[in-house]
Amino acid sequence: MRPKSVVLAERLYLASIAILVLISVLTWDAAVAQGGVILAGGVTAFGIGLSLLLLILTTRKASRIALWLLIALTALGALGVAVQVSNGILATGLNGVLTIVQLVLTLIPIVLLFRPRARAWFADMAYRDDDYEGDVDDAEREA
């Protein structure tokens, strides 16, 4: 059974993805003006799809590789927001607020995934995978 911190991390990160979709809808016209419909749609779909895939692999399959890729993706997002703030180009109004909320909703789950019970769950799931030897049952192992 997944620990509460992993379940909460999953829900918060899903909320951040929902906000990312909302931001994408609100900024769609500007994205299309910069790169066209195909590029804007492709980049948006790729970002959302990658986030969902890494989240599922991390919180459902306990993939440590996916966890570190999710951390890298989150760090890139945080770096992007930091650059926007330092250059004074962070969107104002609703888009700016949503960007900050989305960032916070990606950072909190990362912290939750390193809580003691979550780390123990990742370790336990890794141990179960290492113990798995395919479709060989106990009688065949003893023979």
Coordinates of C-alpha atoms in Angstrom, one line a residue:
M1 CA 0.0 0.0 0.0
R2 CA 1.3 3.4 -0.9
P3 CA 2.1 5.8 2.0
K4 CA 0.0 8.9 2.5
S5 CA 2.9 11.2 1.4
V6 CA 3.1 9.4 -2.0
V7 CA -0.6 9.6 -2.5
L8 CA -0.7 13.3 -1.5
A9 CA 2.4 14.0 -3.7
E10 CA 0.5 12.4 -6.7
R11 CA -2.6 14.5 -6.1
L12 CA -0.7 17.7 -5.7
Y13 CA 1.4 17.1 -8.8
L14 CA -1.8 16.2 -10.8
A15 CA -3.2 19.6 -9.6
S16 CA -0.1 21.3 -10.9
I17 CA -0.5 19.5 -14.3
A18 CA -4.1 20.8 -14.3
I19 CA -2.9 24.3 -13.7
L20 CA -0.3 23.8 -16.5
V21 CA -3.2 22.9 -18.8
L22 CA -5.0 26.1 -17.7
I23 CA -1.9 28.2 -18.3
S24 CA -1.5 26.6 -21.7
V25 CA -5.1 27.5 -22.6
L26 CA -4.8 31.1 -21.4
T27 CA -1.5 31.6 -23.3
W28 CA -2.5 29.6 -26.4
D29 CA -2.8 32.6 -28.8
A30 CA 0.7 33.9 -27.8
A31 CA 2.2 30.4 -28.3
V32 CA 0.6 29.9 -31.7
A33 CA 1.8 33.4 -32.7
Q34 CA 5.4 32.4 -31.8
G35 CA 5.6 29.0 -33.4
G36 CA 2.4 28.0 -35.1
V37 CA -0.3 25.6 -34.1
I38 CA 1.6 22.4 -34.6
L39 CA 4.6 23.5 -32.6
A40 CA 2.5 25.0 -29.8
G41 CA 0.3 21.9 -29.6
G42 CA 3.3 19.5 -29.8
V43 CA 5.3 21.3 -27.1
T44 CA 2.2 21.5 -24.9
A45 CA 1.2 17.8 -25.4
F46 CA 4.8 16.7 -24.9
G47 CA 5.3 18.6 -21.6
I48 CA 2.0 17.5 -20.2
G49 CA 2.4 13.9 -21.4
L50 CA 5.9 13.6 -20.0
S51 CA 4.8 15.0 -16.7
L52 CA 2.0 12.5 -16.4
L53 CA 4.2 9.6 -17.5
L54 CA 6.9 10.4 -15.0
L55 CA 4.3 11.0 -12.2
I56 CA 2.6 7.7 -12.9
L57 CA 5.9 5.8 -13.0
T58 CA 7.1 7.4 -9.8
T59 CA 3.9 7.2 -7.7
R60 CA 2.4 4.0 -9.0
K61 CA 5.5 1.9 -10.0
A62 CA 8.0 3.4 -7.6
S63 CA 10.5 4.0 -10.3
R64 CA 13.5 5.8 -9.0
I65 CA 14.7 6.7 -12.5
A66 CA 11.3 8.4 -13.1
L67 CA 11.6 10.1 -9.7
W68 CA 14.9 11.7 -10.6
L69 CA 13.6 12.6 -14.1
L70 CA 10.6 14.2 -12.4
I71 CA 13.0 16.1 -10.1
A72 CA 15.0 17.3 -13.1
L73 CA 11.8 18.4 -14.9
T74 CA 10.7 20.3 -11.8
A75 CA 14.1 21.9 -11.3
L76 CA 14.0 23.1 -14.9
G77 CA 10.6 24.6 -14.4
A78 CA 11.8 26.3 -11.2
L79 CA 14.9 27.6 -13.0
G80 CA 12.7 28.9 -15.8
V81 CA 10.4 30.8 -13.3
A82 CA 13.5 32.1 -11.5
V83 CA 14.9 33.5 -14.8
Q84 CA 11.6 35.1 -15.6
V85 CA 11.5 36.8 -12.2
S86 CA 15.1 37.9 -12.3
N87 CA 14.6 39.4 -15.8
G88 CA 11.3 41.0 -14.8
I89 CA 9.4 39.1 -17.5
L90 CA 7.1 36.9 -15.3
A91 CA 3.6 37.3 -16.5
T92 CA 1.4 39.7 -14.5
G93 CA -2.1 39.1 -13.3
L94 CA -3.7 35.7 -13.4
N95 CA -1.0 34.1 -15.6
G96 CA 1.7 35.1 -13.1
V97 CA -0.2 33.9 -10.1
L98 CA -1.0 30.6 -11.8
T99 CA 2.7 30.2 -12.7
I100 CA 3.8 30.6 -9.1
V101 CA 1.0 28.3 -7.8
Q102 CA 1.9 25.7 -10.4
L103 CA 5.6 25.9 -9.3
V104 CA 4.7 25.5 -5.7
L105 CA 2.4 22.5 -6.5
T106 CA 5.4 20.8 -8.2
L107 CA 7.9 21.5 -5.5
I108 CA 5.8 20.3 -2.5
P109 CA 5.3 16.8 -4.0
I110 CA 9.1 16.4 -4.6
V111 CA 9.6 17.1 -0.9
L112 CA 6.8 14.6 0.1
L113 CA 8.5 11.9 -2.0
F114 CA 11.5 12.1 0.2
R115 CA 9.7 11.7 3.5
P116 CA 10.8 8.6 5.5
R117 CA 7.8 6.4 4.7
A118 CA 7.9 7.3 1.0
R119 CA 11.7 6.4 0.9
A120 CA 10.9 3.2 2.7
W121 CA 8.2 2.4 0.1
F122 CA 10.6 3.1 -2.7
A123 CA 13.2 0.8 -1.1
D124 CA 10.6 -1.9 -0.5
M125 CA 9.3 -1.8 -4.0
A126 CA 12.9 -2.0 -5.3
Y127 CA 13.5 -5.0 -3.1
R128 CA 10.4 -6.7 -4.5
D129 CA 11.6 -6.1 -8.0
D130 CA 15.0 -7.5 -7.3
D131 CA 13.5 -10.6 -5.7
Y132 CA 11.4 -11.3 -8.7
E133 CA 12.7 -14.0 -11.0
G134 CA 10.1 -14.1 -13.7
D135 CA 7.6 -16.9 -13.9
V136 CA 9.6 -19.4 -11.8
D137 CA 7.7 -20.7 -8.8
D138 CA 9.3 -21.9 -5.5
A139 CA 9.2 -25.6 -6.6
E140 CA 11.2 -24.8 -9.7
R141 CA 13.8 -22.8 -7.7
E142 CA 14.4 -25.7 -5.4
A143 CA 14.9 -28.2 -8.2

